[in-house]
PDB file of C-alpha atoms in Angstrom:
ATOM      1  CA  UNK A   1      80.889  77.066  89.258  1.00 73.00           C
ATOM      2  CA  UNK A   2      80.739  80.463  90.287  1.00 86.00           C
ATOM      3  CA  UNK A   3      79.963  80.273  93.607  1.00 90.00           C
ATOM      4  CA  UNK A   4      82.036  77.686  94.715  1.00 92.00           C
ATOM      5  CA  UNK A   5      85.392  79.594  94.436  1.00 91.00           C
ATOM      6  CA  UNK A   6      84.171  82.187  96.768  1.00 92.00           C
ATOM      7  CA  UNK A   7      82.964  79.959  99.302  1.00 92.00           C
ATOM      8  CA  UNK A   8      86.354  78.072  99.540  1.00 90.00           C
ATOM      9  CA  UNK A   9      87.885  81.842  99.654  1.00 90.00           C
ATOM     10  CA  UNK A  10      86.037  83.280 102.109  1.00 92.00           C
ATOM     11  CA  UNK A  11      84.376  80.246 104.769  1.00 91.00           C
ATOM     12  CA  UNK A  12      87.401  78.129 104.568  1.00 85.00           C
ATOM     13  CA  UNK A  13      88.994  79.222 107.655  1.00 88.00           C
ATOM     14  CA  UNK A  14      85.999  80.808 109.154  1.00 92.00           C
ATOM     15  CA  UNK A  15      87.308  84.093 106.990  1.00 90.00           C
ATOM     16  CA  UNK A  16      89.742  84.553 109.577  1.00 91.00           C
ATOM     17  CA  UNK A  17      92.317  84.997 106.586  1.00 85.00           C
ATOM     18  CA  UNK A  18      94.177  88.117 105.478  1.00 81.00           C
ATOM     19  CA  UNK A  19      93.530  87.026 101.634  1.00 81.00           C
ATOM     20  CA  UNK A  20      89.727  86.401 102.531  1.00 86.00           C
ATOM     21  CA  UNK A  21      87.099  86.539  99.579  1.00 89.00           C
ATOM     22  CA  UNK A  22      85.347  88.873 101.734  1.00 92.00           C
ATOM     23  CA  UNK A  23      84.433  91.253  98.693  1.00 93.00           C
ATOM     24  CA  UNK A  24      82.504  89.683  95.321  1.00 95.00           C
ATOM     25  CA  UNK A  25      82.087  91.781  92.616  1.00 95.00           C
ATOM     26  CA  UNK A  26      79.592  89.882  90.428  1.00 96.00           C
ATOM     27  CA  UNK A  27      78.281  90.805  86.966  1.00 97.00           C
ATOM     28  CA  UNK A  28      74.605  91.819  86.807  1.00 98.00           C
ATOM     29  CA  UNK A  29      73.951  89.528  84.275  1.00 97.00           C
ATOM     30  CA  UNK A  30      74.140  86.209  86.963  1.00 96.00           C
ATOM     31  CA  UNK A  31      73.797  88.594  90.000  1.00 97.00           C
ATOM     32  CA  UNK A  32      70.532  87.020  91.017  1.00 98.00           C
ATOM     33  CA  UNK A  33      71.066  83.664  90.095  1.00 97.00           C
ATOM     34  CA  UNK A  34      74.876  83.787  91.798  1.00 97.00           C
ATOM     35  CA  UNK A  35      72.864  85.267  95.277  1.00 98.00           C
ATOM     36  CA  UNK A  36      70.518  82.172  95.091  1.00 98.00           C
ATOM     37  CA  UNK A  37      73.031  79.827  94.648  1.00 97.00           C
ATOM     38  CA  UNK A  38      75.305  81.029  97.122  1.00 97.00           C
ATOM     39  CA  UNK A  39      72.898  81.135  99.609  1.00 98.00           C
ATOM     40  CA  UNK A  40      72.219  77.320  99.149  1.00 97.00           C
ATOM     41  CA  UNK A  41      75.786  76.997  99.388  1.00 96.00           C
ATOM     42  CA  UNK A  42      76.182  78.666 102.512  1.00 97.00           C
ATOM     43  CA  UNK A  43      73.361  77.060 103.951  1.00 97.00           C
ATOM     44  CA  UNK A  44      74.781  73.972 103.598  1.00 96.00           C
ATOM     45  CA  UNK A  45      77.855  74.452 105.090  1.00 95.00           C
ATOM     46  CA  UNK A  46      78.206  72.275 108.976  1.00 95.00           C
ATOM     47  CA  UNK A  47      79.371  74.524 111.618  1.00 94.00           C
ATOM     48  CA  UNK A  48      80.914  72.647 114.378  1.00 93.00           C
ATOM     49  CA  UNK A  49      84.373  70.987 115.756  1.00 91.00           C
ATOM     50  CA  UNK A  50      87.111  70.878 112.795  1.00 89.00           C
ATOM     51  CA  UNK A  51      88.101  67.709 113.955  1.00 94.00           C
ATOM     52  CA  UNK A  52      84.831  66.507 112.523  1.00 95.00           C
ATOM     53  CA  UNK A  53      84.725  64.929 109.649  1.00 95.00           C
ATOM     54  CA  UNK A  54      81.578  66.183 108.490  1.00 95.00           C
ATOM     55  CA  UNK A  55      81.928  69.884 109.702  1.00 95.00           C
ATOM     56  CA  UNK A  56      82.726  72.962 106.680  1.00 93.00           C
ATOM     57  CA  UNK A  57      82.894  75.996 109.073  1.00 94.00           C
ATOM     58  CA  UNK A  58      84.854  76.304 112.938  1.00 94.00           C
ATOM     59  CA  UNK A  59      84.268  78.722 115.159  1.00 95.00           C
ATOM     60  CA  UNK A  60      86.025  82.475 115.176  1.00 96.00           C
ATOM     61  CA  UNK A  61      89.167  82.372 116.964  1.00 95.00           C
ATOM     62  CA  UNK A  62      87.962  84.414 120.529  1.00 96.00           C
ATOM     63  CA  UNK A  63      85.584  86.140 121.700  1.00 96.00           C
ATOM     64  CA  UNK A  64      86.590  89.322 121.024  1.00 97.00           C
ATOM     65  CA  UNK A  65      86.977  88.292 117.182  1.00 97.00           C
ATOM     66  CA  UNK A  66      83.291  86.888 117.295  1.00 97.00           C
ATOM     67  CA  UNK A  67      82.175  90.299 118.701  1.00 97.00           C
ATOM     68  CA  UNK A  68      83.665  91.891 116.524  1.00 97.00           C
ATOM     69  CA  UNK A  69      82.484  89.926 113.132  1.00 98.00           C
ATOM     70  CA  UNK A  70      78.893  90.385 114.940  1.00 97.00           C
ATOM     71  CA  UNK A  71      79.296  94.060 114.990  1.00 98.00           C
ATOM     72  CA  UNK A  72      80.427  94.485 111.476  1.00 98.00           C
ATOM     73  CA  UNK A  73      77.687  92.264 110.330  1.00 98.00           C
ATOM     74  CA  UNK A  74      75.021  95.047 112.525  1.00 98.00           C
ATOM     75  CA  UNK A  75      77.109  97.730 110.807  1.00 98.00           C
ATOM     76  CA  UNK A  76      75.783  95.969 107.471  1.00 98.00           C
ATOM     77  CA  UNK A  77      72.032  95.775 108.655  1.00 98.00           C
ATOM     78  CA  UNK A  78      72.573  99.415 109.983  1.00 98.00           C
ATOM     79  CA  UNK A  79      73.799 100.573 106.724  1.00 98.00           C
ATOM     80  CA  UNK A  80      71.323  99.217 104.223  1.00 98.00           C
ATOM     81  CA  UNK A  81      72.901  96.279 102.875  1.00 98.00           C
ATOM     82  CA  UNK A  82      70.348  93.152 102.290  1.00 98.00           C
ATOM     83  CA  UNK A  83      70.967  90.199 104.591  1.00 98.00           C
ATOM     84  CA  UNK A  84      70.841  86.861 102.039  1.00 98.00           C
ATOM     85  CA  UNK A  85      71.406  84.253 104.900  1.00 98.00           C
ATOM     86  CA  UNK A  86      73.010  84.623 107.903  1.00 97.00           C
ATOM     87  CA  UNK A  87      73.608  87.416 110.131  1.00 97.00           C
ATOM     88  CA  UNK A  88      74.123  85.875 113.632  1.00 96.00           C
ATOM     89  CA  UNK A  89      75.832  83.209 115.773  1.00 95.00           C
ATOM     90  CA  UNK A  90      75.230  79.839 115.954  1.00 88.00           C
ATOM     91  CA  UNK A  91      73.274  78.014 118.736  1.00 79.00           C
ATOM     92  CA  UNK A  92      75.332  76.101 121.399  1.00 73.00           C
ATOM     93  CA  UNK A  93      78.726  76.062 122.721  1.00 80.00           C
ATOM     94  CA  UNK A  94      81.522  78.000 120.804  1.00 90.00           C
ATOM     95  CA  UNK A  95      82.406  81.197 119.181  1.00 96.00           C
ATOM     96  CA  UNK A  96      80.356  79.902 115.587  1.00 96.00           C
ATOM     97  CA  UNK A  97      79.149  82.510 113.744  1.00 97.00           C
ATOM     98  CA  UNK A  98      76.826  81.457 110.630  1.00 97.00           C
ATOM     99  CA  UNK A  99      77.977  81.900 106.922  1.00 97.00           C
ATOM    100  CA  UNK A 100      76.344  85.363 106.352  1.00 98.00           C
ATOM    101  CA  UNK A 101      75.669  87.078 102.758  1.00 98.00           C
ATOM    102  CA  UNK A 102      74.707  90.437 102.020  1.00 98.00           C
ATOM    103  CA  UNK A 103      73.493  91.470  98.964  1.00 98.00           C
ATOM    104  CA  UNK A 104      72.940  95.673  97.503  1.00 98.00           C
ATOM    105  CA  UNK A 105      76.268  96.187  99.003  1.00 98.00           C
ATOM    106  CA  UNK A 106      77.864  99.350  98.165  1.00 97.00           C
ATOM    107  CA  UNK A 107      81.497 100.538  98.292  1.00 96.00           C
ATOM    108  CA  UNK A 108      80.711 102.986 100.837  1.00 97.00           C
ATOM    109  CA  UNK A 109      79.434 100.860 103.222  1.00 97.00           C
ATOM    110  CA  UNK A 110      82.195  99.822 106.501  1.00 97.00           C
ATOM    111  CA  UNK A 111      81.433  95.888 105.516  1.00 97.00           C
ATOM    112  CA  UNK A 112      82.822  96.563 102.000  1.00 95.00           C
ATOM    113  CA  UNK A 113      85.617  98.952 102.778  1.00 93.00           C
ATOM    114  CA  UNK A 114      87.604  97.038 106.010  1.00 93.00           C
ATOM    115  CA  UNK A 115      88.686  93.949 106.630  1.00 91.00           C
ATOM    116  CA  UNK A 116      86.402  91.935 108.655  1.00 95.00           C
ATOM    117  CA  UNK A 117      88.138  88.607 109.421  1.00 94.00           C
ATOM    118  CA  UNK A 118      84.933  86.367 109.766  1.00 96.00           C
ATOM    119  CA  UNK A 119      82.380  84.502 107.786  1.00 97.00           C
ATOM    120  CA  UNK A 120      80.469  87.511 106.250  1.00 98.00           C
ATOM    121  CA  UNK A 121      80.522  87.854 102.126  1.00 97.00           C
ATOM    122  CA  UNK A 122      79.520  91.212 100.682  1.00 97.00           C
ATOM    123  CA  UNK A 123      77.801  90.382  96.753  1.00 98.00           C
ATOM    124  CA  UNK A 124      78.791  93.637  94.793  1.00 97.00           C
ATOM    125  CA  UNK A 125      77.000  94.458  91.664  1.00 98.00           C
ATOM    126  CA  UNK A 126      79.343  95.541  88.618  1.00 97.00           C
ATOM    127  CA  UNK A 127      78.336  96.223  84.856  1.00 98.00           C
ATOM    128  CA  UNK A 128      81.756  96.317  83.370  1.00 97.00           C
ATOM    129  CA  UNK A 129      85.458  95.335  83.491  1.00 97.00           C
ATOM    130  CA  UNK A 130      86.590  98.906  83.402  1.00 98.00           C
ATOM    131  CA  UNK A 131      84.031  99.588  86.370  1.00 98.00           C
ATOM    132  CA  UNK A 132      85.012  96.276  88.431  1.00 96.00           C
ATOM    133  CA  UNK A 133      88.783  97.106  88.072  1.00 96.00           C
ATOM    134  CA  UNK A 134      88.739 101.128  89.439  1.00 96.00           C
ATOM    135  CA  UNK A 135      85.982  99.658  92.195  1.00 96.00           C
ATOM    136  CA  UNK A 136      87.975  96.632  93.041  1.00 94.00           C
ATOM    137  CA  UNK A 137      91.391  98.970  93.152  1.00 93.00           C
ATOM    138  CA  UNK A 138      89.981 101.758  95.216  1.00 92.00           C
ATOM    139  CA  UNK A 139      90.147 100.033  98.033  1.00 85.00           C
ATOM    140  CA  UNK A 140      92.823 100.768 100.815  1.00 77.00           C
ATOM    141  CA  UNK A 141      94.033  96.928 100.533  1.00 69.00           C
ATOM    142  CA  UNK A 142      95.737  94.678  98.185  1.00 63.00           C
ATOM    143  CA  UNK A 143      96.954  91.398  99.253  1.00 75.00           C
ATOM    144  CA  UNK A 144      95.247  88.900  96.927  1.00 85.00           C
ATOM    145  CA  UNK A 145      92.390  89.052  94.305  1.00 88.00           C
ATOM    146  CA  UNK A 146      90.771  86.576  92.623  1.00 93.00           C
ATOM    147  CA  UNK A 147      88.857  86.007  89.420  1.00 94.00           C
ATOM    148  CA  UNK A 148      86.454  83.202  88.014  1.00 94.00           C
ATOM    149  CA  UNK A 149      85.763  83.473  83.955  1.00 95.00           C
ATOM    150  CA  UNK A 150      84.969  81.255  80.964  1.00 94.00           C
ATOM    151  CA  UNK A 151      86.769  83.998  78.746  1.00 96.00           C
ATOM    152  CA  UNK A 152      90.488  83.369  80.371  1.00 96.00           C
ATOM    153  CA  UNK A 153      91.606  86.708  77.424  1.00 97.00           C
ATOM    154  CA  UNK A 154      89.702  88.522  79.510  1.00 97.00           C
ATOM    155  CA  UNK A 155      90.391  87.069  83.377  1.00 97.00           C
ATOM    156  CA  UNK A 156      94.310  87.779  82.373  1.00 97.00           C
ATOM    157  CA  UNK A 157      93.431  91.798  81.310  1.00 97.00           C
ATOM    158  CA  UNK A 158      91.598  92.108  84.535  1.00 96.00           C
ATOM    159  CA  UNK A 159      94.820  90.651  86.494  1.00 95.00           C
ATOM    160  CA  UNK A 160      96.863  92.321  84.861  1.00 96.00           C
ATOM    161  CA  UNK A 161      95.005  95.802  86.202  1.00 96.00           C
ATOM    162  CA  UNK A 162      94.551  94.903  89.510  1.00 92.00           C
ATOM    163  CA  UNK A 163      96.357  96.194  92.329  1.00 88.00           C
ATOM    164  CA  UNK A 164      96.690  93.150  94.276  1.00 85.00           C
ATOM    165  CA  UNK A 165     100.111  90.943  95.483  1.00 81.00           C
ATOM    166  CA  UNK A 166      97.998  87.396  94.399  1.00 86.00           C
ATOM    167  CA  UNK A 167      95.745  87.287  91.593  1.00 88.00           C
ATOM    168  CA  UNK A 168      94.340  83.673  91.318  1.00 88.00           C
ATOM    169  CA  UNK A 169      92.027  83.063  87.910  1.00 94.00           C
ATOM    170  CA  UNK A 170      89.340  80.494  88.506  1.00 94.00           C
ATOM    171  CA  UNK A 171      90.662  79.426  92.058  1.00 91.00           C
ATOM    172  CA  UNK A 172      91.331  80.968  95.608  1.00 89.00           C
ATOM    173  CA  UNK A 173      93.873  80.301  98.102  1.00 83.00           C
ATOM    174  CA  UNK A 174      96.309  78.108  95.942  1.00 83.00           C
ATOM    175  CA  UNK A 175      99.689  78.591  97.257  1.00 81.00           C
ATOM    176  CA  UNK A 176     103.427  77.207  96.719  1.00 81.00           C
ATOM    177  CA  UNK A 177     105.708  77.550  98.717  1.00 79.00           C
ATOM    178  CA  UNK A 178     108.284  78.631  96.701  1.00 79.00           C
ATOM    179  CA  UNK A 179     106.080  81.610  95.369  1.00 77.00           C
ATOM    180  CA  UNK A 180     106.681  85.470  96.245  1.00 74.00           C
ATOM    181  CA  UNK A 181     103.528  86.462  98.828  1.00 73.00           C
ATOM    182  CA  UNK A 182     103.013  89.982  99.675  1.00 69.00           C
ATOM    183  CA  UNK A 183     100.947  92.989  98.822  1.00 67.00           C
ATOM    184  CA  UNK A 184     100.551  96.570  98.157  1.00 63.00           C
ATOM    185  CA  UNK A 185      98.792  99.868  99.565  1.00 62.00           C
ATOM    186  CA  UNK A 186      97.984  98.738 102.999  1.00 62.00           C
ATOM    187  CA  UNK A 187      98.679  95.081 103.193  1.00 61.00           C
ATOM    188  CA  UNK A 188     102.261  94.466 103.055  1.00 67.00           C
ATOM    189  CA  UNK A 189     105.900  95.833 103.270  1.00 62.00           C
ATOM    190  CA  UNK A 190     107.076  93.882 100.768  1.00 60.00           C
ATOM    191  CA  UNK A 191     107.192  90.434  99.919  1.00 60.00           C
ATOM    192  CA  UNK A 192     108.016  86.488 101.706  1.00 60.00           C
ATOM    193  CA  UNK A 193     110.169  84.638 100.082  1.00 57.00           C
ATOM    194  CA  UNK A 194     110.966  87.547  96.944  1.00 52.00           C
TER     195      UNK A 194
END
């Protein structure tokens, strides 16, 4: 399923990950239907204390880091981007900050163009492979990457064009240990391990 891969990507650790799914380019021929069903998605996720059984999502590492995923999701609502579900901390005790979507997200906007380490996903609309590739390259980062496809022809020509250390094709955040991690542009000096 579509949405499922970005969810484990991005609000498995809270999106306090360097290799984050922060960033979905989605095709406008499911762009609707992907928004609907990742906002059940994220709406079902349990925030609460990961040494709970039944809890998806722990909090943000500090305050400061929950500040500052708060203000980048403001920046968002500031800057015309459509809030899906989301957008503010959780009630109670804790540094929890709710899944958040945002949808009509351009590449201008800060939420689409830095690196926000927390539970916010930015839905980005693209028409073509040629168009997702340049947009997905233009940005100042390239640690990891990944894509979900029936047509695996055409997931391997859009790795193969990507500027990114990790490109994963219908997963996200499979590692090995024995694998080469590292980036290029402005995440990494190299590689671990290669």
């Amino acid at each position: 399923k579509a949405t499922d891969i970005p969810q484990v990507g991005l609000f498995l650790n809270q999106g306090q990950c360097c290799c984050a799914s922060s960033r979905v380019f989605v095709h406008a021929s499911i762009y609707d239907a992907f928004l609907v069903a990742a906002k059940k998605a994220a709406e079902a996720r349990v925030l609460g204390s990961p040494f709970e059984a039944k809890t998806s999502q722990g909090p943000q590492v500090d305050k400061l880091q929950f500040d500052k995923v708060l203000g980048y999701i403001q920046d968002g609502k500031g800057e015309g981007a459509r809030l899906v579900t989301g957008g503010a901390s959780q009630d109670g005790k804790g540094f929890f900050i709710q899944p958040t979507i945002f949808a009509d997200v351009t590449d201008q906007m800060k939420i689409a163009r830095e690196e926000i380490f927390g539970p916010v996903m930015c839905v980005i609309k693209f028409d073509s492979d040629d168009e997702v590739i340049e947009r997905a390259n233009a940005s100042e980062f390239g640690l990891a990457a990944g894509i979900i496809s029936t047509d695996v022809p055409r997931a391997m020509r859009i790795a193969r064009n990507l500027t990114a250390g990790t490109v994963w094709i219908n997963s996200y955040d499979n590692f090995d240990a024995a694998a080469p991690f590292g980036g290029f542009k402005s995440s990494g000096h190299g590689r671990e391990k290669g």
